[in-house]
Tab-separated table of C-alpha atoms in Angstrom:
chain	number	residue	atom	x	y	z
A	99	MET	CA	-32.597	8.474	-80.197
A	100	CYS	CA	-32.376	9.864	-76.682
A	101	TYR	CA	-31.314	13.513	-76.662
A	102	ALA	CA	-32.230	14.602	-73.125
A	103	TYR	CA	-32.644	13.008	-69.713
A	104	LYS	CA	-33.414	14.192	-66.201
A	105	PRO	CA	-30.890	13.080	-63.567
A	106	VAL	CA	-31.682	11.871	-60.061
A	107	ARG	CA	-31.868	14.962	-57.854
A	108	GLY	CA	-31.114	15.557	-54.190
A	109	GLU	CA	-28.099	15.791	-51.953
A	110	ASP	CA	-28.919	12.908	-49.608
A	111	GLY	CA	-29.053	9.214	-50.297
A	112	THR	CA	-27.141	6.947	-52.611
A	113	ILE	CA	-27.635	5.887	-56.202
A	114	TYR	CA	-25.735	2.704	-57.059
A	115	LYS	CA	-22.995	2.994	-54.413
A	116	VAL	CA	-22.501	6.693	-55.184
A	117	PRO	CA	-23.681	9.425	-52.775
A	118	LEU	CA	-25.987	11.832	-54.597
A	119	ARG	CA	-24.024	14.691	-53.065
A	120	GLU	CA	-21.159	13.782	-55.428
A	121	PHE	CA	-23.339	14.767	-58.373
A	122	ARG	CA	-24.433	17.911	-56.545
A	123	LEU	CA	-20.802	18.792	-55.881
A	124	LEU	CA	-19.979	18.439	-59.592
A	125	GLU	CA	-22.796	20.890	-60.299
A	126	LEU	CA	-21.610	23.370	-57.670
A	127	GLU	CA	-18.107	23.205	-59.131
A	128	GLY	CA	-19.536	23.911	-62.588
A	129	ARG	CA	-18.243	20.618	-63.984
A	130	ILE	CA	-21.728	19.463	-64.972
A	131	LYS	CA	-24.453	21.928	-65.941
A	132	PRO	CA	-28.110	20.922	-66.182
A	133	SER	CA	-30.441	23.175	-68.147
A	134	PRO	CA	-32.969	25.410	-66.351
A	135	ASP	CA	-35.653	22.752	-66.921
A	136	GLY	CA	-33.567	20.249	-64.943
A	137	TYR	CA	-32.637	18.178	-67.999
A	138	HIS	CA	-29.231	17.339	-69.421
A	139	TYR	CA	-29.086	17.662	-73.209
A	140	ALA	CA	-26.763	16.016	-75.697
A	141	ARG	CA	-23.327	17.639	-75.998
A	142	ALA	CA	-23.518	18.814	-72.380
A	143	THR	CA	-21.147	17.564	-69.701
A	144	ILE	CA	-22.997	15.076	-67.513
A	145	GLY	CA	-22.335	12.917	-64.456
A	146	VAL	CA	-21.527	9.310	-65.313
A	147	ILE	CA	-20.870	6.279	-63.099
A	148	LEU	CA	-18.183	3.815	-64.147
A	149	ILE	CA	-15.497	1.485	-62.839
A	150	LEU	CA	-12.172	3.296	-62.931
A	151	ASP	CA	-8.948	1.903	-61.463
A	152	GLY	CA	-10.932	-0.915	-59.886
A	153	ALA	CA	-13.384	1.323	-58.006
A	154	VAL	CA	-16.820	2.836	-58.599
A	155	LYS	CA	-16.330	6.467	-59.635
A	156	THR	CA	-18.417	9.437	-60.676
A	157	ALA	CA	-16.935	11.334	-63.603
A	158	PRO	CA	-18.010	14.346	-65.668
A	159	MET	CA	-18.171	13.383	-69.347
A	160	ARG	CA	-19.138	15.029	-72.604
A	161	TRP	CA	-22.395	13.394	-73.712
A	162	ASP	CA	-21.334	13.024	-77.326
A	163	PHE	CA	-18.789	10.330	-78.035
A	164	VAL	CA	-15.583	11.587	-79.655
A	165	PRO	CA	-13.939	8.754	-81.609
A	166	ARG	CA	-10.205	8.274	-81.188
A	167	ASP	CA	-9.632	8.353	-84.943
A	168	TYR	CA	-11.349	11.732	-85.201
A	169	LEU	CA	-9.117	13.292	-82.559
A	170	SER	CA	-6.018	11.705	-84.063
A	171	ALA	CA	-6.857	13.222	-87.435
A	172	TYR	CA	-6.037	16.690	-86.069
A	173	PRO	CA	-2.738	16.240	-84.191
A	174	ASP	CA	-1.871	19.947	-84.239
A	175	MET	CA	-5.169	21.195	-82.837
A	176	ARG	CA	-5.988	21.910	-79.230
A	177	LEU	CA	-8.886	19.943	-77.763
A	178	GLN	CA	-11.361	22.839	-77.900
A	179	GLU	CA	-10.541	23.423	-81.558
A	180	VAL	CA	-11.233	19.776	-82.373
A	181	LEU	CA	-14.533	19.863	-80.485
A	182	LYS	CA	-15.548	23.054	-82.260
A	183	LYS	CA	-14.975	21.327	-85.591
A	184	LYS	CA	-16.924	18.277	-84.435
A	185	ASP	CA	-19.859	20.504	-83.443
A	186	SER	CA	-19.746	22.572	-86.629
A	187	ARG	CA	-22.681	22.639	-89.044
A	188	LYS	CA	-20.578	24.228	-91.769
A	189	GLU	CA	-20.367	22.223	-94.952
A	190	ASN	CA	-17.230	20.329	-95.847
A	191	PRO	CA	-16.734	21.175	-99.549
A	192	ASP	CA	-15.134	17.785	-100.175
A	193	THR	CA	-18.140	15.791	-98.945
A	194	GLY	CA	-21.060	18.202	-99.129
A	195	LYS	CA	-21.916	17.277	-95.539
A	196	PRO	CA	-21.317	19.174	-92.269
A	197	TRP	CA	-17.835	19.090	-90.827
A	198	GLY	CA	-19.358	17.966	-87.561
A	199	PHE	CA	-21.380	14.966	-86.507
A	200	GLU	CA	-23.198	13.754	-83.448
A	201	ALA	CA	-22.586	10.492	-81.618
A	202	TYR	CA	-24.513	10.898	-78.387
A	203	ASN	CA	-26.418	7.696	-79.164
A	204	ALA	CA	-24.946	4.321	-80.095
A	205	ARG	CA	-27.163	1.778	-81.812
A	206	SER	CA	-27.059	-1.552	-80.011
A	207	GLU	CA	-27.164	-3.337	-83.369
A	208	THR	CA	-23.862	-1.833	-84.517
A	209	ILE	CA	-22.019	-1.038	-81.305
A	210	ARG	CA	-19.693	-4.010	-81.834
A	211	THR	CA	-18.757	-3.048	-85.402
A	212	ARG	CA	-19.112	0.719	-85.816
A	213	TYR	CA	-15.663	2.286	-85.982
A	214	SER	CA	-16.597	4.965	-83.445
A	215	PHE	CA	-17.440	2.529	-80.677
A	216	LYS	CA	-16.005	-0.903	-81.407
A	217	ASP	CA	-12.681	-0.376	-79.600
A	218	SER	CA	-14.283	0.933	-76.419
A	219	TRP	CA	-16.880	-1.815	-76.523
A	220	LYS	CA	-14.205	-4.480	-76.950
A	221	GLU	CA	-12.273	-2.982	-74.031
A	222	GLY	CA	-15.319	-3.147	-71.752
A	223	LYS	CA	-15.664	0.608	-71.243
A	224	ARG	CA	-19.270	0.486	-70.101
A	225	CYS	CA	-20.971	3.072	-67.903
A	226	ILE	CA	-24.338	4.007	-66.411
A	227	ILE	CA	-26.238	7.282	-66.149
A	228	PRO	CA	-28.948	7.535	-63.447
A	229	ALA	CA	-32.187	8.956	-64.850
A	230	THR	CA	-35.783	9.592	-63.814
A	231	SER	CA	-37.128	10.517	-67.278
A	232	PHE	CA	-36.054	11.222	-70.850
A	233	LYS	CA	-37.346	13.137	-73.863
A	234	GLU	CA	-38.214	12.040	-77.385
A	235	ARG	CA	-39.680	13.543	-80.554
A	236	PRO	CA	-41.646	11.721	-83.277
A	237	ASN	CA	-39.190	10.556	-85.933
A	238	MET	CA	-40.722	7.575	-87.720
A	239	GLU	CA	-40.806	7.853	-91.485
A	240	LYS	CA	-44.605	7.459	-91.587
A	241	ALA	CA	-45.359	9.714	-88.614
A	242	PRO	CA	-48.474	11.809	-89.314
A	243	LEU	CA	-47.983	15.487	-90.078
A	244	LYS	CA	-49.877	16.459	-86.920
A	245	THR	CA	-47.002	15.095	-84.805
A	246	LYS	CA	-44.473	17.525	-86.303
A	247	GLY	CA	-42.847	19.697	-83.650
A	248	ARG	CA	-44.235	17.714	-80.753
A	249	GLU	CA	-42.080	16.677	-77.837
A	250	TYR	CA	-42.722	14.060	-75.182
A	251	GLU	CA	-41.401	13.358	-71.717
A	252	ILE	CA	-41.207	9.697	-70.747
A	253	ALA	CA	-41.318	9.600	-66.952
A	254	LEU	CA	-40.073	6.455	-65.182
A	255	ASP	CA	-41.721	4.952	-62.122
A	256	GLN	CA	-38.388	4.902	-60.271
A	257	PRO	CA	-34.786	5.821	-61.058
A	258	TYR	CA	-33.274	3.597	-63.722
A	259	PHE	CA	-29.895	3.643	-65.434
A	260	LEU	CA	-29.125	4.528	-69.030
A	261	GLY	CA	-26.573	2.040	-70.318
A	262	GLY	CA	-23.668	3.686	-72.079
A	263	ILE	CA	-20.190	3.402	-73.478
A	264	TRP	CA	-17.280	5.755	-72.801
A	265	ASP	CA	-13.711	6.554	-73.718
A	266	LYS	CA	-10.819	8.707	-72.520
A	267	TRP	CA	-8.455	10.750	-74.663
A	268	GLU	CA	-5.237	12.494	-73.600
A	269	ARG	CA	-2.790	14.654	-75.513
A	270	ASN	CA	-0.411	17.462	-74.602
A	271	GLY	CA	-1.755	17.750	-71.089
A	272	GLU	CA	-5.406	17.806	-72.183
A	273	THR	CA	-7.900	15.108	-71.214
A	274	LEU	CA	-11.370	14.361	-72.539
A	275	TYR	CA	-13.874	11.823	-71.259
A	276	SER	CA	-16.837	11.287	-73.578
A	277	CYS	CA	-19.763	8.884	-73.647
A	278	SER	CA	-22.749	7.735	-75.663
A	279	VAL	CA	-26.114	6.290	-74.598
A	280	ILE	CA	-26.971	2.918	-76.127
A	281	THR	CA	-30.307	2.853	-77.946
A	282	MET	CA	-32.617	0.038	-79.077
A	283	ASP	CA	-35.465	-0.500	-81.504
A	284	SER	CA	-38.810	0.477	-79.964
A	285	GLU	CA	-40.775	-2.278	-81.690
A	286	GLY	CA	-42.953	-3.972	-79.102
A	287	LEU	CA	-43.105	-0.960	-76.784
A	288	LYS	CA	-46.569	0.436	-77.483
A	289	LYS	CA	-46.129	3.637	-75.470
A	290	ILE	CA	-43.044	4.596	-77.477
A	291	SER	CA	-44.513	3.509	-80.802
A	292	ASP	CA	-47.679	5.507	-80.060
A	293	ILE	CA	-45.638	8.724	-80.066
A	294	TRP	CA	-44.120	7.716	-83.397
A	295	HIS	CA	-40.604	7.214	-82.119
A	296	GLU	CA	-38.589	4.312	-83.456
A	297	ARG	CA	-35.869	4.025	-80.799
A	298	HIS	CA	-35.421	4.363	-77.061
A	299	PRO	CA	-32.496	4.247	-74.607
A	300	PHE	CA	-31.313	1.027	-73.018
A	301	LEU	CA	-32.690	1.260	-69.471
A	302	MET	CA	-31.312	-0.914	-66.688
A	303	THR	CA	-32.781	-1.879	-63.344
A	304	PRO	CA	-30.536	-1.592	-60.261
A	305	GLU	CA	-30.107	-5.383	-60.312
A	306	GLN	CA	-28.526	-5.260	-63.778
A	307	VAL	CA	-25.914	-2.662	-62.936
A	308	ASP	CA	-23.346	-4.842	-61.152
A	309	PRO	CA	-22.776	-7.241	-64.064
A	310	TRP	CA	-22.938	-4.414	-66.616
A	311	LEU	CA	-20.090	-2.536	-64.943
A	312	ASP	CA	-18.108	-5.623	-63.910
A	313	PRO	CA	-14.888	-5.653	-65.976
A	314	LYS	CA	-14.821	-9.452	-65.736
A	315	ILE	CA	-18.041	-9.646	-67.761
A	316	SER	CA	-17.072	-10.128	-71.413
A	317	PRO	CA	-18.407	-7.919	-74.230
A	318	ALA	CA	-20.413	-10.904	-75.492
A	319	GLN	CA	-22.028	-11.389	-72.072
A	320	ALA	CA	-22.716	-7.663	-71.755
A	321	PHE	CA	-24.319	-7.562	-75.185
A	322	ARG	CA	-26.830	-10.200	-74.127
A	323	MET	CA	-27.894	-7.894	-71.285
A	324	ILE	CA	-29.165	-5.234	-73.685
A	325	ARG	CA	-32.912	-5.692	-73.671
A	326	GLN	CA	-36.053	-3.613	-73.364
A	327	LEU	CA	-37.532	-2.337	-70.123
A	328	ASP	CA	-41.264	-3.060	-70.109
A	329	ASP	CA	-43.207	0.117	-70.876
A	330	THR	CA	-45.491	-0.440	-67.896
A	331	HIS	CA	-42.724	1.384	-66.017
A	332	MET	CA	-43.144	4.448	-68.247
A	333	GLU	CA	-45.623	7.305	-68.352
A	334	VAL	CA	-45.681	9.370	-71.540
A	335	ARG	CA	-46.855	12.972	-71.546
A	336	GLU	CA	-46.680	15.634	-74.215
A	337	ILE	CA	-44.773	18.820	-73.438
A	338	ASN	CA	-44.121	21.971	-75.402
A	339	ALA	CA	-41.467	21.544	-78.065
A	340	SER	CA	-38.300	23.361	-77.044
A	341	PRO	CA	-35.412	22.465	-79.369
A	342	GLN	CA	-32.248	22.557	-77.264
A	343	ILE	CA	-29.881	20.983	-79.766
A	344	SER	CA	-29.525	20.727	-83.501
A	345	LEU	CA	-30.094	17.332	-85.040
A	346	PHE	CA	-28.173	17.457	-88.258
A	347	GLU	CA	-27.120	14.681	-90.564
A	348	GLY	CA	-23.850	13.037	-89.696
A	349	LEU	CA	-22.809	10.104	-87.564
A	350	GLU	CA	-26.213	9.383	-86.036
A	351	GLU	CA	-25.548	6.121	-84.310
């Protein structure tokens, strides 16, 4: 899974048709909030690029997809109450599992069928998230004990784009945009496998972005675009473990 990424910084220049100052403005307005280490972590509000009303837009979104069915299940609750329940680690006595769940990653293998994402995928609600690096922790079943608690930064040789899926929810004057980063199996990527991590985010080159966002590209065509970025573009370095989020059992896509 991908649980943290570092955005493209700076106030000048453009990243896929969007002035970087737009992201900076969202930060100054407090609409997106990077951590002190410069990373965005899952469940935070992040800056996302998408096609909205026929134009390229930058929008703040919760990086943790909130399924429509989940919101509809609590028609009398305000948005913040629903999100608090979704984030809760308290046990549901009926299921023995936490009330909450996390959906900040969406497996490419099931994005077309998983109830959380299938409607948005079918509707072509695809987005991109500019990134210069991301973080991972060892999570393979057979990872050696010595890797426990380690954390790695995977730096990219240029800005790339995390491929994602998004949705919008409105009720009683409240609006929520949320998104999820698509992930893939790491088999064949030696640098990722060497840190005992089984998945990695779908990373796009600038040339792939136009068709990915194009609403005329069908879901079937878009699905065929999901492929690995060669790990020669990645540099892996170990950093001190600093758990920023809880990874508890639930809807881990």
